[in-house]
Short mmCIF file of C-alpha atoms (C1' of nucleotides) in Angstrom, two decimals:
data_model
loop_
_atom_site.label_atom_id
_atom_site.label_comp_id
_atom_site.label_asym_id
_atom_site.label_seq_id
_atom_site.Cartn_x
_atom_site.Cartn_y
_atom_site.Cartn_z
CA MET J 86 12.75 18.12 39.52
CA ASN J 87 13.42 21.53 38.15
CA GLN J 88 12.68 23.26 41.41
CA SER J 89 14.49 26.34 40.31
CA LYS J 90 14.46 29.24 42.71
CA ARG J 91 15.62 27.71 45.89
CA TYR J 92 15.72 31.11 47.45
CA LEU J 93 11.96 31.18 47.31
CA ASP J 94 11.89 28.05 49.42
CA ILE J 95 14.12 29.83 51.83
CA VAL J 96 11.67 32.69 52.02
CA ARG J 97 9.02 30.19 52.95
CA ASP J 98 11.23 28.43 55.43
CA LEU J 99 12.05 31.71 57.06
CA ARG J 100 8.42 32.58 57.36
CA ASP J 101 7.67 29.25 58.99
CA MET J 102 10.63 29.59 61.27
CA ILE J 103 9.52 33.02 62.34
CA ARG J 104 6.05 31.72 62.99
CA GLN J 105 7.09 28.65 64.87
CA GLU J 106 9.67 30.25 67.07
CA ASN J 107 7.46 33.24 67.58
CA ILE J 108 10.08 35.71 66.51
CA ARG J 109 8.70 39.18 66.93
CA PRO J 110 9.51 42.47 65.27
CA GLY J 111 12.87 43.65 66.50
CA ASP J 112 14.04 40.16 67.37
CA ARG J 113 17.14 38.73 65.87
CA ILE J 114 16.97 35.88 63.41
CA PRO J 115 19.75 33.32 62.98
CA SER J 116 22.88 34.43 61.19
CA GLU J 117 23.36 33.77 57.50
CA ARG J 118 25.95 31.10 58.13
CA GLU J 119 23.75 29.45 60.67
CA LEU J 120 20.76 29.45 58.34
CA ALA J 121 22.87 28.05 55.53
CA GLU J 122 23.94 25.23 57.79
CA THR J 123 20.45 24.56 59.11
CA LEU J 124 18.69 24.67 55.78
CA GLN J 125 21.51 22.92 53.96
CA VAL J 126 22.05 25.51 51.28
CA GLY J 127 24.83 27.87 50.36
CA ARG J 128 25.18 31.15 52.08
CA SER J 129 24.66 33.04 48.85
CA THR J 130 21.26 31.48 48.45
CA ILE J 131 20.36 32.50 51.97
CA ARG J 132 21.49 35.99 51.15
CA GLU J 133 19.34 36.21 48.04
CA ALA J 134 16.33 35.38 50.15
CA LEU J 135 17.30 37.81 52.87
CA ARG J 136 18.05 40.63 50.46
CA SER J 137 14.65 40.17 48.88
CA LEU J 138 12.94 40.36 52.20
CA GLU J 139 15.00 43.35 53.11
CA LEU J 140 13.93 45.25 50.03
CA LEU J 141 10.40 44.47 50.99
CA GLY J 142 11.11 45.96 54.39
CA LEU J 143 10.38 42.73 56.18
CA ILE J 144 13.78 42.35 57.74
CA GLU J 145 16.56 44.68 58.67
CA THR J 146 20.23 43.86 58.57
CA ARG J 147 22.95 45.51 60.57
CA ARG J 148 26.50 44.75 59.68
CA GLY J 149 28.39 43.26 62.53
CA GLU J 150 25.25 42.69 64.51
CA GLY J 151 22.91 40.49 62.61
CA THR J 152 19.59 40.29 60.88
CA PHE J 153 16.41 41.35 62.57
CA LEU J 154 12.76 41.04 61.92
CA ALA J 155 11.64 44.51 60.96
CA ASP J 156 8.97 46.60 62.40
CA HIS J 157 7.02 46.87 59.22
CA ARG J 158 5.84 50.30 60.16
CA ASN J 159 8.87 51.66 58.43
CA ASN J 160 9.06 49.59 55.36
CA MET J 161 10.61 50.80 52.21
CA LEU J 162 8.23 48.97 49.98
CA VAL J 163 6.39 52.08 49.03
CA GLU J 164 9.61 53.89 48.40
CA VAL J 165 11.00 51.24 46.14
CA LEU J 166 7.81 50.88 44.25
CA SER J 167 7.52 54.60 43.84
CA THR J 168 10.95 54.95 42.41
CA PHE J 169 10.08 52.33 39.86
CA ILE J 170 6.57 53.46 39.24
CA LEU J 171 7.46 57.07 38.81
CA GLN J 172 10.12 56.28 36.30
CA ASP J 173 8.15 56.77 33.13
CA ASN J 174 6.30 60.02 33.12
CA GLN J 175 7.27 62.29 35.92
CA SER J 176 3.80 63.55 35.97
CA GLN J 177 4.24 66.07 38.72
CA LYS J 178 0.58 66.76 38.53
CA ASP J 179 -0.30 63.21 39.49
CA VAL J 180 2.13 63.33 42.36
CA GLN J 181 0.75 66.59 43.67
CA GLU J 182 -2.79 65.38 43.27
CA THR J 183 -2.15 62.11 44.99
CA ARG J 184 -0.36 63.79 47.83
CA GLN J 185 -3.32 66.06 48.32
CA ILE J 186 -5.69 63.13 48.23
CA HIS J 187 -3.95 61.73 51.25
CA GLU J 188 -3.88 65.04 53.03
CA LEU J 189 -7.56 65.66 52.52
CA ALA J 190 -8.40 62.18 53.66
CA ALA J 191 -6.32 62.74 56.77
CA ILE J 192 -7.97 65.98 57.73
CA GLN J 193 -11.33 64.43 57.13
CA THR J 194 -10.55 61.51 59.39
CA ILE J 195 -9.30 63.83 62.08
CA CYS J 196 -12.39 66.00 61.95
CA ASN J 197 -14.71 63.04 62.14
CA ASN J 198 -13.05 61.82 65.27
CA LYS J 199 -13.75 63.76 68.42
CA ALA J 200 -10.56 62.77 70.13
CA THR J 201 -8.23 63.80 67.35
CA SER J 202 -10.14 66.93 66.49
CA GLN J 203 -9.86 68.25 70.02
CA MET J 204 -6.24 67.54 70.62
CA ALA J 205 -4.13 70.05 72.43
CA VAL J 206 -1.69 70.15 69.56
CA TRP J 207 -4.12 72.21 67.50
CA GLU J 208 -4.34 74.78 70.27
CA GLY J 209 -0.58 74.80 70.25
CA PHE J 210 -0.56 75.60 66.56
CA ARG J 211 -3.05 78.37 67.11
CA ILE J 212 -0.82 79.94 69.70
CA ARG J 213 2.26 79.66 67.56
CA LEU J 214 0.39 81.23 64.69
CA SER J 215 -0.67 84.20 66.77
CA ASP J 216 2.80 84.69 68.09
CA GLU J 217 4.40 87.19 65.80
CA GLU J 218 7.89 86.15 66.76
CA ASN J 219 7.51 82.53 66.17
CA GLY J 220 8.09 81.24 62.66
CA PHE J 221 5.44 78.69 61.84
CA GLN J 222 6.64 75.77 59.79
CA ARG J 223 3.94 74.69 57.36
CA GLU J 224 5.34 71.24 57.13
CA ASP J 225 4.98 70.67 60.87
CA PHE J 226 1.30 71.25 60.59
CA VAL J 227 0.67 69.01 57.61
CA ARG J 228 2.84 66.25 58.97
CA GLU J 229 0.93 66.39 62.22
CA LEU J 230 -2.27 65.95 60.25
CA MET J 231 -0.90 62.90 58.53
CA VAL J 232 0.40 61.37 61.72
CA LEU J 233 -2.75 61.94 63.70
CA SER J 234 -4.92 60.50 60.98
CA GLY J 235 -3.71 57.22 62.37
CA ASN J 236 -3.14 55.55 59.03
CA ARG J 237 0.50 54.62 58.98
CA LEU J 238 0.46 53.39 55.41
CA SER J 239 -1.08 56.61 54.22
CA LEU J 240 1.53 58.50 56.21
CA LYS J 241 4.31 56.53 54.62
CA ILE J 242 2.99 57.13 51.14
CA TRP J 243 2.57 60.79 51.93
CA VAL J 244 6.14 61.18 53.10
CA ILE J 245 7.38 59.81 49.81
CA LEU J 246 5.04 61.89 47.71
CA HIS J 247 5.92 64.92 49.75
CA GLN J 248 9.56 64.46 48.90
CA TYR J 249 8.73 63.92 45.26
CA SER J 250 6.66 67.05 45.29
CA GLY J 251 9.71 69.08 46.11
CA ASN J 252 8.65 69.71 49.68
CA PRO J 253 5.79 72.02 48.79
CA TYR J 254 5.23 73.00 52.40
CA ASN J 255 8.77 74.04 52.97
CA GLY J 256 9.18 77.37 54.70
CA THR J 257 7.29 79.45 57.19
CA VAL J 258 3.87 80.95 56.78
CA SER J 259 3.39 84.47 55.55
CA THR J 260 1.09 86.89 57.25
CA PRO J 261 -1.84 86.48 54.84
CA GLU J 262 -1.59 82.75 55.29
CA LYS J 263 -2.09 82.92 59.00
CA GLU J 264 -5.73 83.73 58.75
CA ARG J 265 -6.28 80.83 56.41
CA LEU J 266 -4.60 78.44 58.77
CA LEU J 267 -6.49 79.77 61.76
CA ASN J 268 -9.68 79.09 59.85
CA ILE J 269 -8.63 75.53 59.20
CA LEU J 270 -7.69 75.00 62.82
CA ALA J 271 -10.99 76.45 63.95
CA ALA J 272 -12.90 74.17 61.63
CA ILE J 273 -11.02 71.17 62.95
CA GLY J 274 -11.74 72.11 66.54
CA GLN J 275 -15.43 72.42 65.78
CA GLN J 276 -15.44 69.24 63.73
CA GLN J 277 -16.71 71.08 60.69
CA THR J 278 -15.38 68.46 58.36
CA ASP J 279 -16.40 69.89 55.03
CA LYS J 280 -15.25 73.33 55.90
CA ALA J 281 -11.89 72.11 57.14
CA VAL J 282 -11.38 70.02 54.04
CA ASN J 283 -12.32 72.81 51.68
CA GLU J 284 -10.26 75.42 53.46
CA PHE J 285 -7.30 73.14 53.48
CA LYS J 286 -7.68 72.39 49.80
CA THR J 287 -7.89 76.06 49.02
CA TRP J 288 -4.77 76.76 51.01
CA SER J 289 -2.88 73.87 49.49
CA ASP J 290 -3.85 74.80 45.94
CA TRP J 291 -2.93 78.41 46.55
CA LEU J 292 0.42 77.41 47.96
CA LEU J 293 1.16 75.29 44.94
CA LYS J 294 0.34 78.13 42.61
CA GLU J 295 2.61 80.47 44.54
CA ARG J 296 5.38 77.97 44.29
CA LEU J 297 5.00 77.59 40.57
CA ARG J 298 5.15 81.35 40.18
CA ASP J 299 8.30 81.54 42.24
CA ASP J 300 9.99 78.92 40.15
CA SER J 301 9.40 80.74 36.92
CA MET B 223 31.28 56.35 55.96
CA ASN B 224 31.10 53.38 53.75
CA GLN B 225 27.45 53.11 52.92
CA SER B 226 26.81 49.44 53.05
CA LYS B 227 24.27 47.87 50.74
CA ARG B 228 25.80 47.94 47.36
CA TYR B 229 22.93 45.96 46.01
CA LEU B 230 20.66 48.90 46.63
CA ASP B 231 22.82 50.98 44.36
CA ILE B 232 22.44 48.26 41.79
CA VAL B 233 18.70 48.51 42.10
CA ARG B 234 18.99 52.18 41.32
CA ASP B 235 21.40 51.63 38.49
CA LEU B 236 19.06 49.10 36.99
CA ARG B 237 16.18 51.47 37.18
CA ASP B 238 18.18 54.17 35.46
CA MET B 239 19.40 51.76 32.85
CA ILE B 240 15.90 50.56 32.13
CA ARG B 241 14.77 54.10 31.82
CA GLN B 242 17.60 55.32 29.67
CA GLU B 243 17.59 52.46 27.25
CA ASN B 244 13.84 52.47 27.19
CA ILE B 245 13.53 48.84 28.10
CA ARG B 246 9.89 47.90 28.09
CA PRO B 247 7.95 45.15 29.85
CA GLY B 248 8.85 41.85 28.29
CA ASP B 249 12.20 43.08 27.04
CA ARG B 250 15.38 41.39 28.06
CA ILE B 251 17.86 43.10 30.32
CA PRO B 252 21.60 42.41 30.23
CA SER B 253 22.81 39.14 31.68
CA GLU B 254 24.09 38.91 35.22
CA ARG B 255 27.67 38.50 34.10
CA GLU B 256 27.34 41.42 31.76
CA LEU B 257 25.89 43.63 34.45
CA ALA B 258 28.60 42.61 36.87
CA GLU B 259 31.18 43.61 34.31
CA THR B 260 29.49 46.87 33.42
CA LEU B 261 28.80 47.98 36.96
CA GLN B 262 32.09 46.68 38.28
CA VAL B 263 30.68 44.52 41.04
CA GLY B 264 30.58 40.84 41.74
CA ARG B 265 27.95 38.70 40.17
CA SER B 266 26.52 37.73 43.55
CA THR B 267 25.82 41.36 44.31
CA ILE B 268 24.02 41.70 41.01
CA ARG B 269 22.03 38.64 41.88
CA GLU B 270 20.98 40.01 45.24
CA ALA B 271 19.57 43.04 43.52
CA LEU B 272 17.86 40.99 40.85
CA ARG B 273 16.39 38.54 43.30
CA SER B 274 14.92 41.43 45.27
CA LEU B 275 13.33 42.90 42.20
CA GLU B 276 12.08 39.50 41.22
CA LEU B 277 10.32 39.05 44.53
CA LEU B 278 8.73 42.41 43.98
CA GLY B 279 7.50 41.14 40.64
CA LEU B 280 9.37 43.80 38.73
CA ILE B 281 11.52 41.41 36.75
CA GLU B 282 11.24 37.83 35.65
CA THR B 283 14.08 35.39 35.21
CA ARG B 284 14.13 32.36 32.98
CA ARG B 285 16.97 29.94 33.35
CA GLY B 286 18.91 29.52 30.20
CA GLU B 287 17.24 32.48 28.60
CA GLY B 288 17.83 35.57 30.65
CA THR B 289 16.21 38.21 32.77
CA PHE B 290 13.26 40.21 31.57
CA LEU B 291 11.37 43.24 32.65
CA ALA B 292 8.08 41.94 33.94
CA ASP B 293 4.55 42.83 33.20
CA HIS B 294 3.05 44.15 36.37
CA ARG B 295 0.81 41.19 36.78
CA ASN B 296 2.94 39.17 39.08
CA ASN B 297 1.31 38.57 42.38
CA MET B 298 4.11 36.86 44.17
CA LEU B 299 4.50 40.15 45.91
CA VAL B 300 1.08 39.88 47.37
CA GLU B 301 1.56 36.33 48.48
CA VAL B 302 4.79 37.00 50.25
CA LEU B 303 3.66 40.17 51.87
CA SER B 304 0.36 38.86 53.00
CA THR B 305 2.03 36.04 54.83
CA PHE B 306 4.51 38.34 56.48
CA ILE B 307 2.80 41.62 57.06
CA LEU B 308 -0.87 41.32 56.91
CA GLN B 309 -1.22 39.33 60.07
CA ASP B 310 -1.40 42.61 61.85
CA ASN B 311 -4.92 43.92 62.03
CA GLN B 312 -3.86 47.52 62.07
CA SER B 313 -1.89 47.08 58.85
CA GLN B 314 -4.79 45.31 57.26
CA LYS B 315 -7.02 48.16 58.28
CA ASP B 316 -4.59 50.74 56.96
CA VAL B 317 -4.43 49.05 53.60
CA GLN B 318 -8.18 48.89 53.26
CA GLU B 319 -8.54 52.46 54.35
CA THR B 320 -5.88 53.74 52.03
CA ARG B 321 -7.32 51.87 49.13
CA GLN B 322 -10.68 53.42 49.80
CA ILE B 323 -9.13 56.85 50.04
CA HIS B 324 -7.97 56.50 46.48
CA GLU B 325 -11.28 55.16 45.30
CA LEU B 326 -13.26 57.95 46.85
CA ALA B 327 -10.93 60.53 45.42
CA ALA B 328 -11.34 58.96 42.00
CA ILE B 329 -15.11 58.99 42.05
CA GLN B 330 -15.05 62.56 43.26
CA THR B 331 -12.78 63.63 40.44
CA ILE B 332 -14.96 61.88 37.92
CA CYS B 333 -18.12 63.50 39.20
CA ASN B 334 -16.61 66.94 39.17
CA ASN B 335 -15.66 66.60 35.54
CA LYS B 336 -18.48 66.79 33.05
CA ALA B 337 -16.70 64.75 30.42
CA THR B 338 -15.85 61.80 32.61
CA SER B 339 -19.17 61.82 34.44
CA GLN B 340 -21.09 61.51 31.20
CA MET B 341 -19.09 58.82 29.57
CA ALA B 342 -20.81 56.07 27.69
CA VAL B 343 -19.10 53.47 29.78
CA TRP B 344 -21.40 54.26 32.72
CA GLU B 345 -24.42 53.66 30.56
CA GLY B 346 -22.80 50.40 29.58
CA PHE B 347 -22.52 49.41 33.23
CA ARG B 348 -26.15 50.33 33.78
CA ILE B 349 -27.21 48.06 30.98
CA ARG B 350 -25.07 45.21 32.16
CA LEU B 351 -26.49 45.60 35.64
CA SER B 352 -30.04 45.44 34.37
CA ASP B 353 -29.31 42.43 32.27
CA GLU B 354 -30.15 39.46 34.42
CA GLU B 355 -28.03 37.11 32.41
CA ASN B 356 -24.87 39.08 32.56
CA GLY B 357 -22.65 38.61 35.54
CA PHE B 358 -21.39 41.99 36.64
CA GLN B 359 -17.82 42.00 37.83
CA ARG B 360 -17.40 44.47 40.66
CA GLU B 361 -13.76 44.87 39.94
CA ASP B 362 -14.41 46.05 36.40
CA PHE B 363 -16.42 48.91 37.73
CA VAL B 364 -13.98 50.05 40.37
CA ARG B 365 -11.02 49.72 38.07
CA GLU B 366 -12.83 51.81 35.51
CA LEU B 367 -13.29 54.47 38.15
CA MET B 368 -9.62 54.47 38.94
CA VAL B 369 -8.61 54.58 35.31
CA LEU B 370 -10.97 57.36 34.35
CA SER B 371 -9.95 59.49 37.30
CA GLY B 372 -6.97 60.24 35.12
CA ASN B 373 -4.41 60.02 37.89
CA ARG B 374 -2.07 57.30 36.83
CA LEU B 375 -0.04 57.34 39.99
CA SER B 376 -3.14 56.95 42.07
CA LEU B 377 -4.18 54.12 39.80
CA LYS B 378 -0.92 52.31 40.24
CA ILE B 379 -0.97 52.67 43.98
CA TRP B 380 -4.52 51.44 43.95
CA VAL B 381 -3.65 48.35 41.93
CA ILE B 382 -1.07 47.40 44.50
CA LEU B 383 -3.30 48.10 47.44
CA HIS B 384 -6.10 46.23 45.77
CA GLN B 385 -3.97 43.13 45.58
CA TYR B 386 -2.86 43.62 49.16
CA SER B 387 -6.46 43.85 50.18
CA GLY B 388 -7.11 40.37 48.94
CA ASN B 389 -9.06 41.55 45.94
CA PRO B 390 -12.04 42.78 47.92
CA TYR B 391 -14.10 43.37 44.78
CA ASN B 392 -13.63 39.89 43.48
CA GLY B 393 -16.79 38.26 42.24
CA THR B 394 -20.04 39.29 40.69
CA VAL B 395 -22.69 41.47 42.22
CA SER B 396 -25.61 39.99 44.06
CA THR B 397 -29.15 41.13 43.42
CA PRO B 398 -29.41 43.46 46.42
CA GLU B 399 -26.19 45.10 45.34
CA LYS B 400 -27.53 46.03 41.95
CA GLU B 401 -29.71 48.78 43.27
CA ARG B 402 -26.85 50.24 45.21
CA LEU B 403 -24.69 50.32 42.15
CA LEU B 404 -27.42 51.78 40.02
CA ASN B 405 -27.70 54.57 42.55
CA ILE B 406 -24.01 55.25 42.34
CA LEU B 407 -24.11 55.27 38.56
CA ALA B 408 -27.07 57.61 38.58
CA ALA B 409 -25.31 59.99 40.94
CA ILE B 410 -22.26 59.99 38.70
CA GLY B 411 -24.32 60.74 35.63
CA GLN B 412 -25.97 63.66 37.36
CA GLN B 413 -22.72 64.88 38.82
CA GLN B 414 -24.02 64.60 42.34
CA THR B 415 -20.59 64.32 43.78
CA ASP B 416 -21.37 64.00 47.45
CA LYS B 417 -24.08 61.48 46.86
CA ALA B 418 -21.91 59.37 44.61
CA VAL B 419 -19.07 59.44 47.09
CA ASN B 420 -21.27 58.55 50.03
CA GLU B 421 -23.09 55.80 48.21
CA PHE B 422 -19.85 54.33 47.05
CA LYS B 423 -18.41 54.43 50.54
CA THR B 424 -21.46 52.72 51.92
CA TRP B 425 -21.25 50.01 49.32
CA SER B 426 -17.54 49.53 49.82
CA ASP B 427 -17.82 49.32 53.58
CA TRP B 428 -20.70 46.92 53.34
CA LEU B 429 -18.76 44.72 50.97
CA LEU B 430 -15.84 44.61 53.32
CA LYS B 431 -18.01 43.58 56.20
CA GLU B 432 -19.54 40.82 54.14
CA ARG B 433 -16.14 39.58 53.26
CA LEU B 434 -15.02 39.47 56.85
CA ARG B 435 -18.07 37.48 57.75
CA ASP B 436 -17.43 34.98 54.99
CA ASP B 437 -13.90 34.45 56.17
CA SER B 438 -14.92 33.52 59.67
"C1'" DT W 291 16.21 18.86 3.27
"C1'" DT W 292 15.73 17.28 7.83
"C1'" DT W 293 17.72 15.72 11.97
"C1'" DT W 294 21.12 15.74 15.34
"C1'" DG W 295 24.19 17.34 18.61
"C1'" DA W 296 27.83 20.15 20.18
"C1'" DA W 297 28.87 24.85 21.66
"C1'" DA W 298 27.84 29.12 23.64
"C1'" DG W 299 25.25 31.72 26.68
"C1'" DT W 300 22.24 32.19 30.70
"C1'" DG W 301 20.46 31.72 35.30
"C1'" DG W 302 21.04 28.68 39.83
"C1'" DT W 303 24.02 27.27 43.38
"C1'" DC W 304 28.00 26.32 46.21
"C1'" DT W 305 32.51 27.18 48.25
"C1'" DG W 306 36.00 29.67 50.28
"C1'" DA W 307 38.10 33.69 50.96
"C1'" DC W 308 38.52 38.52 52.54
"C1'" DC W 309 36.81 42.92 54.34
"C1'" DA W 310 34.28 46.10 57.62
"C1'" DC W 311 31.90 46.41 61.52
"C1'" DT W 312 29.96 45.40 66.42
"C1'" DC W 313 30.27 43.68 70.82
"C1'" DA W 314 31.74 41.27 74.76
"C1'" DT W 315 35.75 40.16 77.13
"C1'" DA W 316 40.39 40.24 78.55
"C1'" DT W 317 44.25 43.04 79.15
"C1'" DT W 318 46.58 46.97 80.36
"C1'" DG W 319 47.58 51.17 82.74
"C1'" DA W 320 46.69 54.50 86.30
"C1'" DT M 1 40.27 49.08 92.26
"C1'" DC M 2 38.66 51.12 88.22
"C1'" DA M 3 38.80 53.04 83.74
"C1'" DA M 4 40.66 52.89 79.24
"C1'" DT M 5 42.33 50.00 75.72
"C1'" DA M 6 43.25 45.97 72.91
"C1'" DT M 7 41.76 41.75 71.20
"C1'" DG M 8 39.15 38.17 69.23
"C1'" DA M 9 34.83 36.02 67.97
"C1'" DG M 10 30.83 36.69 65.36
"C1'" DT M 11 28.21 38.93 61.69
"C1'" DG M 12 26.90 40.99 57.41
"C1'" DG M 13 29.07 42.70 52.66
"C1'" DT M 14 31.50 41.42 48.68
"C1'" DC M 15 34.12 38.95 45.43
"C1'" DA M 16 36.05 35.25 42.31
"C1'" DG M 17 35.73 30.92 40.49
"C1'" DA M 18 33.74 26.74 39.82
"C1'" DC M 19 29.96 23.59 38.47
"C1'" DC M 20 25.16 22.49 37.20
"C1'" DA M 21 20.72 22.77 34.46
"C1'" DC M 22 18.66 24.75 30.85
"C1'" DT M 23 17.75 27.21 26.22
"C1'" DT M 24 19.06 28.70 21.82
"C1'" DT M 25 21.74 28.51 17.85
"C1'" DC M 26 23.83 26.66 14.05
"C1'" DA M 27 26.91 23.68 11.77
"C1'" DA M 28 27.62 18.87 10.80
"C1'" DA M 29 25.58 14.54 9.79
"C1'" DA M 30 21.93 11.72 8.00
#
DNA sequence: TTTTGAAAGTGGTCTGACCACTCATATTGA
DNA sequence: TCAATATGAGTGGTCAGACCACTTTCAAAA
């Protein structure tokens, strides 16, 4: 009777359609008008369903082209949720802490895995650090850690938190920092997990303190 | 130039409005027509934004009554996402991993803090575990960990991931589990951080494996 | 006083109309 | 012939207006 929320049915129908026709990420799904015709509902109802799925990052729409099943690797779910979740108390401390949680977990994962701990990219960082000329971007290093940890969700969350943190790794390393970073890189290469984690934490905490001092 | 997606702006506007006017969960937000008038957009655009937020479980609409800010208990989000996203093993793995990252960080924080590690609530868990009659809900324990870690952002992320994970801690502990948990509780009480973390990880991993076996 | 029912307000849906944009194709110009 | 251009079909983005179904309110009727 009161089956309110027809757009929810549409969401279901879409899911089934995607399943049945084996539509894969990146593929195009029928146009809004076509779906409205097929499912016998108004176009606005179709759009409500599609917009919902879009906000969830499940589909992607391109004006003039069509609607596509999204590669959920880049979904905005986390972003949307964060903007809502972080509304009340802008507890910067929580954000910083949580960001670091993900970073430490990443470096731990990397150390515990022989393949990732021995990657050439670390040697590359070492060289760039030793090169006096070359400005070493902190963020490149940390982002590499997050990427190589292999956890895409964690990476996505980190990116958001990193932005919220006011890009704490922005800028190039100072001379006293270089030694610290070389230590971390060495620990990674030798799979000394605890040492790498601790050194990183020390560096990260120190950096944060510096930044606070600069602001005031 | 024209940034498409007006409804995304609406989402932002709504967030700001909710924040500014201090609208709390359960409170009513302006009607669709009112919002359309205020924000100078068509009602259908407003609806697209609202429907998106509804699917996320952030608002709740009742025909004839209005739209309300939701309590964060809605699990439609989980249902929809699990049917769309979680088919992918890698994603599933990422979610589980990320959830555990937050849990391990929480238990570590608790152990490192004398106040939280000595709280009476742990003694309460010990008693409940020893009591044969009393069914011990795993989830109560883990949620307590997350809450007492003091990081509200981490807690909120965890709640979401926990739902995504298919409530891995659902149910009561079996007899062989009790010893494991008692060990964890003991380690917490004695502030043996590493031990607590490792024991917890072992338990969590074991639980996950059990669950996978049950499913197949 | 209690009951009833009409009115106002709200979300749910549909229709039809434009607009802005993309892309494939036809047309034009060299 | 070939390249540049114009055009038209198709698509998502948005709007306005119209009903419908439902809830609440409150004044009129019993």
